[in-house]
mmCIF file of C-alpha atoms in Angstrom:
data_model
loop_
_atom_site.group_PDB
_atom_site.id
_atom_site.type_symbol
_atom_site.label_atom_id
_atom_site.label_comp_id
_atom_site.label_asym_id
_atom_site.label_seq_id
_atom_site.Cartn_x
_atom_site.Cartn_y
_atom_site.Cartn_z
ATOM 1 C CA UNK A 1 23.372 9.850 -17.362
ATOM 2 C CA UNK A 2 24.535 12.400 -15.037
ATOM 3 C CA UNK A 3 24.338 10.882 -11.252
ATOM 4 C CA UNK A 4 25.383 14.294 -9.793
ATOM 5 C CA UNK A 5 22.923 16.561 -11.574
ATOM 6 C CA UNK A 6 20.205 13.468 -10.665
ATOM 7 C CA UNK A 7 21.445 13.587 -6.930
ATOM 8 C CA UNK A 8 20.971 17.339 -6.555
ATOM 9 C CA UNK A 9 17.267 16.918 -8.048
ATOM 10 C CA UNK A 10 16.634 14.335 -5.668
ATOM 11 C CA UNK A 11 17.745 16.035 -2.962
ATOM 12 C CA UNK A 12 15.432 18.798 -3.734
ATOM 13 C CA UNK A 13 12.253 16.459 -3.542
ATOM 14 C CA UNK A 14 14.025 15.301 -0.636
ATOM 15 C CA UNK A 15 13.727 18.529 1.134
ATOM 16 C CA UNK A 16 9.758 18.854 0.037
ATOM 17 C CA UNK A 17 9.152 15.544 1.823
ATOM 18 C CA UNK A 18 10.665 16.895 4.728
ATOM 19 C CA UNK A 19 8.555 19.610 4.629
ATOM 20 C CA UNK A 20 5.544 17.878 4.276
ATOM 21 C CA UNK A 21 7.237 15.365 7.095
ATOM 22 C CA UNK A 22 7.528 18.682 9.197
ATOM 23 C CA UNK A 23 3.803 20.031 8.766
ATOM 24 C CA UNK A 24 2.339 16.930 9.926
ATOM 25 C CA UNK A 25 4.475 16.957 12.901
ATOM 26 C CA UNK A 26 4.212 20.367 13.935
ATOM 27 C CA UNK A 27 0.442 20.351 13.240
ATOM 28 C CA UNK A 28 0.296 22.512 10.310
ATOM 29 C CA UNK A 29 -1.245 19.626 8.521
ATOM 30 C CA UNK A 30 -3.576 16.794 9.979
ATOM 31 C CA UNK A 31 -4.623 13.113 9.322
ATOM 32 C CA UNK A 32 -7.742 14.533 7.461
ATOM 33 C CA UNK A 33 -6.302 17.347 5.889
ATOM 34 C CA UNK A 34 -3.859 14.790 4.000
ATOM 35 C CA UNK A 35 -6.652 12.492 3.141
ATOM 36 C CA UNK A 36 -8.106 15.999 1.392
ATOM 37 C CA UNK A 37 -4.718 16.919 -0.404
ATOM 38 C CA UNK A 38 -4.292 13.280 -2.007
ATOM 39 C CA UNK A 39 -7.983 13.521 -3.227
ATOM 40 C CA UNK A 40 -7.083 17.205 -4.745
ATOM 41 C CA UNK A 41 -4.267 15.373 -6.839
ATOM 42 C CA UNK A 42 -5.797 12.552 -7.928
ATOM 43 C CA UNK A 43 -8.865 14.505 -8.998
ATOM 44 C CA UNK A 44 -7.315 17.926 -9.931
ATOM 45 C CA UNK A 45 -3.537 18.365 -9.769
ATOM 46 C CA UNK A 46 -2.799 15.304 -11.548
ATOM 47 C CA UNK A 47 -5.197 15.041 -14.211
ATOM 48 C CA UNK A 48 -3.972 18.341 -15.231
ATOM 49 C CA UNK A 49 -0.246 17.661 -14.928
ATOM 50 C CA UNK A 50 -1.014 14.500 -17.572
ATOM 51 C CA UNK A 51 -2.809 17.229 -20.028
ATOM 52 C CA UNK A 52 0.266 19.899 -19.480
ATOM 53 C CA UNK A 53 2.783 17.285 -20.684
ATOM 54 C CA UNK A 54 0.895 17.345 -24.318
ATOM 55 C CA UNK A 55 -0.288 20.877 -24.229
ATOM 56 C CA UNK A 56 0.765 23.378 -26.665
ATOM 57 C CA UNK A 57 4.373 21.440 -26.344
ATOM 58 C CA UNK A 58 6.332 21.938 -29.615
ATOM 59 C CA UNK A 59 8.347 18.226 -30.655
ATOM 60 C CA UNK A 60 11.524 18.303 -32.732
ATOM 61 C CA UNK A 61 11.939 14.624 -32.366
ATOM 62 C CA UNK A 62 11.634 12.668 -35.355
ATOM 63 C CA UNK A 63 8.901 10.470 -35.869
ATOM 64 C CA UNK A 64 10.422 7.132 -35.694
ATOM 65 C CA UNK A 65 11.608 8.550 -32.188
ATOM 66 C CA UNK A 66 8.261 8.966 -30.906
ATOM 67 C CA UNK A 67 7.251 5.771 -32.547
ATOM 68 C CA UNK A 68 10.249 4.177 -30.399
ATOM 69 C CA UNK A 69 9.192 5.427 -27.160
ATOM 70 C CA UNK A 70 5.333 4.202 -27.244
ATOM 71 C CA UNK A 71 6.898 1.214 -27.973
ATOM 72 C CA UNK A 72 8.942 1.371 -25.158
ATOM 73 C CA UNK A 73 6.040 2.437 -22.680
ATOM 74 C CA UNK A 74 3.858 -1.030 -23.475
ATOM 75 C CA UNK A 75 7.319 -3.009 -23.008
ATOM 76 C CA UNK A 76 7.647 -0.755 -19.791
ATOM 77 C CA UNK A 77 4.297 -2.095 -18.329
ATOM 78 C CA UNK A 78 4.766 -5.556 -19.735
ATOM 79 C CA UNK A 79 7.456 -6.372 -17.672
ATOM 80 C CA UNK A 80 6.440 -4.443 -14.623
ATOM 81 C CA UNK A 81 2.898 -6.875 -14.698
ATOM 82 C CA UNK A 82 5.247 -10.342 -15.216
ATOM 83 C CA UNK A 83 7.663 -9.464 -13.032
ATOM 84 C CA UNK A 84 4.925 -8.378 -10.331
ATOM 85 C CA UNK A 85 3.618 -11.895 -10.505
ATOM 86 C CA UNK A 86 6.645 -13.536 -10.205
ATOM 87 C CA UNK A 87 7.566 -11.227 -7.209
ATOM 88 C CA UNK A 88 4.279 -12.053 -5.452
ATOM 89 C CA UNK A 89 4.961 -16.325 -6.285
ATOM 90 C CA UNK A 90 8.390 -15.786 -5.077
ATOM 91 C CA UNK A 91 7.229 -14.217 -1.892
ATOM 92 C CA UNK A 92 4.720 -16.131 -0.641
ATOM 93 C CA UNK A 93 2.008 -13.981 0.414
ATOM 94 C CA UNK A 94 -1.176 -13.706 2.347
ATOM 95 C CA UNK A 95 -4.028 -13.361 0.068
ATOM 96 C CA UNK A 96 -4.920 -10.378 0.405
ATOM 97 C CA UNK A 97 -1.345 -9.085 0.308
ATOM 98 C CA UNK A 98 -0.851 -10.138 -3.163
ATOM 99 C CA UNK A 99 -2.798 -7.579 -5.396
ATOM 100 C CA UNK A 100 -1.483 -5.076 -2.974
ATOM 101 C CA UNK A 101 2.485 -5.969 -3.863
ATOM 102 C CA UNK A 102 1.237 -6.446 -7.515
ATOM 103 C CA UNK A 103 -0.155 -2.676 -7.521
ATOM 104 C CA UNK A 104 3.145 -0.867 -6.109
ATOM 105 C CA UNK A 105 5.584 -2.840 -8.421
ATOM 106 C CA UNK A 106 3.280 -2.038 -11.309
ATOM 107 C CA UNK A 107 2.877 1.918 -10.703
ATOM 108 C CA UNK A 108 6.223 3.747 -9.969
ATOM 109 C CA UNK A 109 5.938 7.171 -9.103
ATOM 110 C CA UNK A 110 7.027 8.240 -12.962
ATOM 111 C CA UNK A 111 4.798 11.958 -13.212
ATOM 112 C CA UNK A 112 5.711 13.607 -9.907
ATOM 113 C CA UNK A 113 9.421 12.517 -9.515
ATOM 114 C CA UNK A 114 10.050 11.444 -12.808
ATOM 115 C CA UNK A 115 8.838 14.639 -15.054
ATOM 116 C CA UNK A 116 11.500 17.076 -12.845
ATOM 117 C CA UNK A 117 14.189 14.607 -13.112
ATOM 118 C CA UNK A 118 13.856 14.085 -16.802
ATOM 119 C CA UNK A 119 13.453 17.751 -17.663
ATOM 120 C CA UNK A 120 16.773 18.119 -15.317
ATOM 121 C CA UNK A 121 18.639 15.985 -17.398
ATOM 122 C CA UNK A 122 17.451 16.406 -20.867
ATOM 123 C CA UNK A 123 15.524 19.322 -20.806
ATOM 124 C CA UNK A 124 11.737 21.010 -20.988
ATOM 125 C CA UNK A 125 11.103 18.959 -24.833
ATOM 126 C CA UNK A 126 12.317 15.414 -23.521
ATOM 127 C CA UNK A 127 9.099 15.612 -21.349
ATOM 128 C CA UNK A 128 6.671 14.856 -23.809
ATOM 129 C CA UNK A 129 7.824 11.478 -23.898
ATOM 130 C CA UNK A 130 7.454 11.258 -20.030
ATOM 131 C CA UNK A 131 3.765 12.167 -20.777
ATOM 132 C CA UNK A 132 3.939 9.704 -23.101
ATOM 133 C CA UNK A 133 4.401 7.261 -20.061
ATOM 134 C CA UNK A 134 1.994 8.964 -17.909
ATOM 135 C CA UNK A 135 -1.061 8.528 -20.179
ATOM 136 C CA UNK A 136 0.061 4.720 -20.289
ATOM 137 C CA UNK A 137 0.418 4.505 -16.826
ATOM 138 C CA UNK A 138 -3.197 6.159 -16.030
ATOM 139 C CA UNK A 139 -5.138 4.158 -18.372
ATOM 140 C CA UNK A 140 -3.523 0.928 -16.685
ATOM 141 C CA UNK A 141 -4.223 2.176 -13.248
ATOM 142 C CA UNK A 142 -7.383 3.505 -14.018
ATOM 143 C CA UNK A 143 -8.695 0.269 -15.280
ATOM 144 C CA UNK A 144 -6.409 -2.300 -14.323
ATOM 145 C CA UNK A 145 -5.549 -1.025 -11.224
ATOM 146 C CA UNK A 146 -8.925 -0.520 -10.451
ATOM 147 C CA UNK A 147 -9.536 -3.993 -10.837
ATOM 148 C CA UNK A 148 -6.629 -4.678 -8.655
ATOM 149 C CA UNK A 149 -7.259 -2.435 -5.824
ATOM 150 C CA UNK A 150 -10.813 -4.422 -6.151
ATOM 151 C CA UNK A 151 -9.635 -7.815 -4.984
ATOM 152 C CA UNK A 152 -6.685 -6.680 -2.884
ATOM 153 C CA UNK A 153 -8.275 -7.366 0.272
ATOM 154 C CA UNK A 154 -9.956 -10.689 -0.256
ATOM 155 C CA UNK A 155 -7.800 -11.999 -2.790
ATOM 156 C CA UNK A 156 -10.345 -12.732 -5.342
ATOM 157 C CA UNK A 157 -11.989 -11.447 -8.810
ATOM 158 C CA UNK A 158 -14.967 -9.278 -8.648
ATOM 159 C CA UNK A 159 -16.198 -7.375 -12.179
ATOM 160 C CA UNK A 160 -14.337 -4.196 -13.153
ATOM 161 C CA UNK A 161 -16.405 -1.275 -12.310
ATOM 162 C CA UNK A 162 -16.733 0.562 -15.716
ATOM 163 C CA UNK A 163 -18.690 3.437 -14.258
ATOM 164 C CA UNK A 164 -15.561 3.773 -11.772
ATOM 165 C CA UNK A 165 -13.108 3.401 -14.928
ATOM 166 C CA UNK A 166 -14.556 6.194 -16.602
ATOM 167 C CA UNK A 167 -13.220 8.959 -14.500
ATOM 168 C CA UNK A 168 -11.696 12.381 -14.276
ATOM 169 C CA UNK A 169 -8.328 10.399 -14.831
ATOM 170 C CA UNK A 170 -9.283 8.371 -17.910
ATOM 171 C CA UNK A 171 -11.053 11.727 -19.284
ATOM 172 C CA UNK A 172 -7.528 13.244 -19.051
ATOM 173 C CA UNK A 173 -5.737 10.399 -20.552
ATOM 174 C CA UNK A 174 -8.001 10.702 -23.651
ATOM 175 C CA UNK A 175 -8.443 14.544 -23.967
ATOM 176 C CA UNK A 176 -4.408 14.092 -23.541
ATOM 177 C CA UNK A 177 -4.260 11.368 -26.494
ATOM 178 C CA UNK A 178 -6.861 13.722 -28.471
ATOM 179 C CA UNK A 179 -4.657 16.902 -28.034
ATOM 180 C CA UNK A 180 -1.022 15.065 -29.224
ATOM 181 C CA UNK A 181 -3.135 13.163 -31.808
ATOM 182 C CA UNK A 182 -4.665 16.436 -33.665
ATOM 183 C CA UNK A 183 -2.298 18.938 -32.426
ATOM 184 C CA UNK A 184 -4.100 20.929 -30.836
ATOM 185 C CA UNK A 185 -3.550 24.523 -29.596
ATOM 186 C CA UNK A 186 -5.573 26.234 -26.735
ATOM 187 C CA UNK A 187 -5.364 30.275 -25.500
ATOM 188 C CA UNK A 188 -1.935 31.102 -23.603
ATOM 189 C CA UNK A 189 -3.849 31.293 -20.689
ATOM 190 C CA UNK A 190 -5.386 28.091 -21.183
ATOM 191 C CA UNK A 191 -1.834 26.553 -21.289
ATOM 192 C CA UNK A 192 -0.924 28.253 -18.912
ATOM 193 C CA UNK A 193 -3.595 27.219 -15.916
ATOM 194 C CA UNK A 194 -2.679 23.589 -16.768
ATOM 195 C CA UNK A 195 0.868 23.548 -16.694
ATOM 196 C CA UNK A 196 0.394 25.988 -13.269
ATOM 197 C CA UNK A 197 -2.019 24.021 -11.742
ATOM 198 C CA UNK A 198 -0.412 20.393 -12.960
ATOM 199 C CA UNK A 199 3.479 21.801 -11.844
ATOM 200 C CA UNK A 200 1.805 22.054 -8.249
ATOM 201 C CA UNK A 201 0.923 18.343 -8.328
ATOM 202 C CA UNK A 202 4.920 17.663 -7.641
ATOM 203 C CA UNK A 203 5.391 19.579 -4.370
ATOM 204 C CA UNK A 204 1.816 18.603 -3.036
ATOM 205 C CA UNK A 205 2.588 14.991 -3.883
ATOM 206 C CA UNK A 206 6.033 14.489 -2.335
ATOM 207 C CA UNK A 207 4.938 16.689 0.686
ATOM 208 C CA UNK A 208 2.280 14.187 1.252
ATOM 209 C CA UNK A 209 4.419 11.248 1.250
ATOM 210 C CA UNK A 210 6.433 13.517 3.855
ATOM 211 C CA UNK A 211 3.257 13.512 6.034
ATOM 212 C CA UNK A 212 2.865 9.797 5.227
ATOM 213 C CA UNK A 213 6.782 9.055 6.491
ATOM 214 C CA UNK A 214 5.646 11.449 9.419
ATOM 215 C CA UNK A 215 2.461 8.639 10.618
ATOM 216 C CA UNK A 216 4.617 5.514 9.944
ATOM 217 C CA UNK A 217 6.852 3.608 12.353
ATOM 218 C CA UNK A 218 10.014 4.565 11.165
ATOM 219 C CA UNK A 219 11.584 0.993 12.924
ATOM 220 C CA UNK A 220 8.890 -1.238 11.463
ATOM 221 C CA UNK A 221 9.550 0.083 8.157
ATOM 222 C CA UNK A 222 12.970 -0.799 8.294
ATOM 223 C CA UNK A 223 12.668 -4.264 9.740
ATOM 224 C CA UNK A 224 9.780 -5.513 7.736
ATOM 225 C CA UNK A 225 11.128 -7.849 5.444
ATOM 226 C CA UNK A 226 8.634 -7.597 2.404
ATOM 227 C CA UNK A 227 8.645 -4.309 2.078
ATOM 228 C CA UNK A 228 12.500 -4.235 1.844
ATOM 229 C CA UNK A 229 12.688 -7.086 -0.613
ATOM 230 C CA UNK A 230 10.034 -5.124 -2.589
ATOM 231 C CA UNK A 231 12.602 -1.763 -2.259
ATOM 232 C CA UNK A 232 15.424 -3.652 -3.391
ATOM 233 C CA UNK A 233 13.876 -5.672 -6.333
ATOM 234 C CA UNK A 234 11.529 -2.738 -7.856
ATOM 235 C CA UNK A 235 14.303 0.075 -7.636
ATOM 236 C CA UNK A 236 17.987 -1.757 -7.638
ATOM 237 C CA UNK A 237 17.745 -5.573 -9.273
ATOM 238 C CA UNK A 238 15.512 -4.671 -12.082
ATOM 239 C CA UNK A 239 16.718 -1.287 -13.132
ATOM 240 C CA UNK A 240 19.958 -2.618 -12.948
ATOM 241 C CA UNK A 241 19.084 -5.751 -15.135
ATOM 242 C CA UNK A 242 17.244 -3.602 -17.544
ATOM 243 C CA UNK A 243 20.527 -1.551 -17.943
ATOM 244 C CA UNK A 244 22.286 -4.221 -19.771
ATOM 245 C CA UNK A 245 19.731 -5.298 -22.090
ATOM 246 C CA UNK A 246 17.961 -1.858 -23.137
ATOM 247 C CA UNK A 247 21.749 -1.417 -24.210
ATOM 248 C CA UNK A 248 21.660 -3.920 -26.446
ATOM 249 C CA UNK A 249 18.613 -2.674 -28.450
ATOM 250 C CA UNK A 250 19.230 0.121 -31.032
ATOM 251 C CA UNK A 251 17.380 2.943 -29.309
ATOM 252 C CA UNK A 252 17.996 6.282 -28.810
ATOM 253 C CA UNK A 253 20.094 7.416 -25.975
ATOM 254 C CA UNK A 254 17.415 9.787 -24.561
ATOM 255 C CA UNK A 255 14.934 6.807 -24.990
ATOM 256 C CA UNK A 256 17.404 4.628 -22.977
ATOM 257 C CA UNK A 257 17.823 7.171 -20.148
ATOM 258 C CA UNK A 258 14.243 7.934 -19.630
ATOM 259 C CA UNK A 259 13.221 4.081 -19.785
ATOM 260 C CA UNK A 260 16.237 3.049 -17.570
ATOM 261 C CA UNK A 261 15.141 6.647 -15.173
ATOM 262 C CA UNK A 262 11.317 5.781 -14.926
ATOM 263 C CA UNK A 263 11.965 2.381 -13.575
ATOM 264 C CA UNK A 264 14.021 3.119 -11.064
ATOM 265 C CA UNK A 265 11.108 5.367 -9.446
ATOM 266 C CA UNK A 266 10.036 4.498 -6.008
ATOM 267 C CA UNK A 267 5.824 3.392 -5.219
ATOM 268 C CA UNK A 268 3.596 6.037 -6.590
ATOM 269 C CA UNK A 269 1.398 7.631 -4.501
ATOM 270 C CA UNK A 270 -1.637 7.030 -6.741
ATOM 271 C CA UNK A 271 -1.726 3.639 -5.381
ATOM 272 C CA UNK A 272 -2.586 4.288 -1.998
ATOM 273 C CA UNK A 273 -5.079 6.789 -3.244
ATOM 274 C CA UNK A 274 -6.932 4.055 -5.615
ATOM 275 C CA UNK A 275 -6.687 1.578 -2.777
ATOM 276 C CA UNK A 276 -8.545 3.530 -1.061
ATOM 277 C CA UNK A 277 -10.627 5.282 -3.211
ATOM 278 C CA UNK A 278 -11.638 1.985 -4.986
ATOM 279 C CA UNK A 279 -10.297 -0.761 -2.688
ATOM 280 C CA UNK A 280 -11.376 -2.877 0.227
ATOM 281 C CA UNK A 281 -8.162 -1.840 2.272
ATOM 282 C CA UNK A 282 -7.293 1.249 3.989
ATOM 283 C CA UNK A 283 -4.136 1.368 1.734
ATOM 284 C CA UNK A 284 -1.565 1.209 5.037
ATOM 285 C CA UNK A 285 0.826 -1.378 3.618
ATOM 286 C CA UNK A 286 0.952 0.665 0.214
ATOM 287 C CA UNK A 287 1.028 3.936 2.522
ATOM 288 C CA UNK A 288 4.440 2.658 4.321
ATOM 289 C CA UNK A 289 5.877 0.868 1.083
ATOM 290 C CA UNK A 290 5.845 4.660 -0.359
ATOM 291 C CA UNK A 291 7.193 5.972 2.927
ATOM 292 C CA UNK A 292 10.005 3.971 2.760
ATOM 293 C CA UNK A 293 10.889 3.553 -1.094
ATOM 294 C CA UNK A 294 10.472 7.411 -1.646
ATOM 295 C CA UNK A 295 13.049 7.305 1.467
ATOM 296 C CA UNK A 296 15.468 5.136 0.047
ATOM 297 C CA UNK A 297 15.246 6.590 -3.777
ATOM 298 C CA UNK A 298 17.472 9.528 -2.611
ATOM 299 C CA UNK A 299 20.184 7.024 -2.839
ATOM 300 C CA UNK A 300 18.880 4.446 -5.215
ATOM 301 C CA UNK A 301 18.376 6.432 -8.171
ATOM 302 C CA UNK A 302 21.464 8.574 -8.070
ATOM 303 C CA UNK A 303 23.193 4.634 -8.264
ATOM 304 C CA UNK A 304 20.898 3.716 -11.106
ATOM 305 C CA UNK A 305 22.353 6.668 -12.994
ATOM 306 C CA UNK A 306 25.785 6.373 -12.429
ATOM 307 C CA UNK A 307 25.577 2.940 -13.654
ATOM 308 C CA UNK A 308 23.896 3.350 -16.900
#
């Protein structure tokens, strides 16, 4: 992979961050307002930038190509669940810390950093299987996460919430499933809403991580010791082991790159947003764990790349 083209990308979302950093401090932006943005993406923005990465979208690759990456997704989640558990054993934590860790080494932030820095380094087509990802990734954290966020602050089981699982996000996981399924074709104008409207889910989502960098304590983020172990484990040890071993399986190189790419992403944002949407927390550990590991992915990634 190309670490320099990867750095300059990075540097860009870098720069939104700040901006979002800046609005908050300046004013521009308050405490509520944010709360209002992040319930714009998760209800608007991002449902449509999971529909955009199917719609009208033209694919060259071969068959047994696509049929490689869906494979690749459910081994992508797989290990992100094991290894969350073992992370949380190896840890030792409080109770209701647990489905909290669990939850952020689960769900990277693979749509809003990941879709620009895989059409960066393989171009506008490679996206679809990105998408591919994403419509994994929101049926887990729409039902499984749900169920997570649930017992994160009393560290127990209580009954999924199917009512709550059947939202706008599952609607446009399956009208996204229904659309690559059946090829299906909608107006020009059509098209091009979604992709407009989902496209602005990446600037409003890494502006409001800026604003959440801009409420944390920059010195307690960088001395807390679980939330560095969980930075260095999630976006260094285990892209870096994966590196070896994807390479050993006979997989595309495009397959390899995203795969090897998505895993390196920092916390998503969604997290804090179903924490607190759907949680019994007020989604502040998850709020600085994003803070700091969309921070520190401005150097991480760019290393991930150069080594695969």
């Amino acid at each position: 992979m190309n670490a320099g083209i990867i750095a300059k990308q990075m540097l860009v979302l870098f720069l939104i961050m700040m901006a979002g950093y800046a609005a908050f401090k300046k004013g521009i932006v308050s405490k509520e307002g944010a709360g209002s943005i992040s319930s714009a993406i998760i209800n608007i923005f991002n449902p449509c930038l999971i529909i955009s990465g199917v719609l009208n979208k033209t694919i060259t690759y071969s068959t047994a190509m696509v049929t490689e990456n869906l494979v690749l997704v459910a081994l992508f989640f797989v290990v992100l669940i094991i290894l969350s558990r073992l992370f949380t054993r190896f840890m030792k934590l409080e109770p209701g810390e647990v489905n909290c860790y669990r939850l952020m080494m689960i769900f990277p932030n693979l749509g809003f950093m990941g879709i620009p820095l895989v059409r960066s380094l393989y171009g506008e087509e490679a996206v679809i299987f990105v998408a591919f990802y994403i419509v994994g990734y929101n049926l887990l954290v729409y039902s499984y996460g749900i169920m997570l966020a649930m017992g994160a602050g009393a560290g127990d089981k209580k009954a999924l919430p199917w009512k709550k699982v059947f939202n706008i996000g599952t609607a446009a996981c399956t009208v996204a499933i229904l659309i690559f399924a059946f090829h299906i074709q909608v107006p020009e104008v059509v098209g091009t809403f979604v992709d407009m409207v989902g496209n602005a889910a990446v600037p409003l989502s890494m502006m409001t991580v800026g604003i959440m960098v801009a409420q944390s304590d920059l010195k307690e983020l960088v001395t807390d010791r679980k939330q560095l172990m969980l930075s260095f484990i999630s976006m260094l040890v285990i892209p870096a082991l994966c590196i070896p071993l994807m390479k050993l399986l006979p997989i595309d190189p495009v397959s390899y790159g995203i795969f090897i790419l998505l895993i390196a992403m920092p916390v998503g944002s969604v997290v804090m947003m179903v924490e607190k949407e759907y949680g019994s927390t007020d989604g502040s550990i998850s709020a600085k764990s994003i803070a700091l590991t969309s921070v520190l992915s401005v150097i991480t990634i760019p290393v991930i790349t150069f080594l695969a």
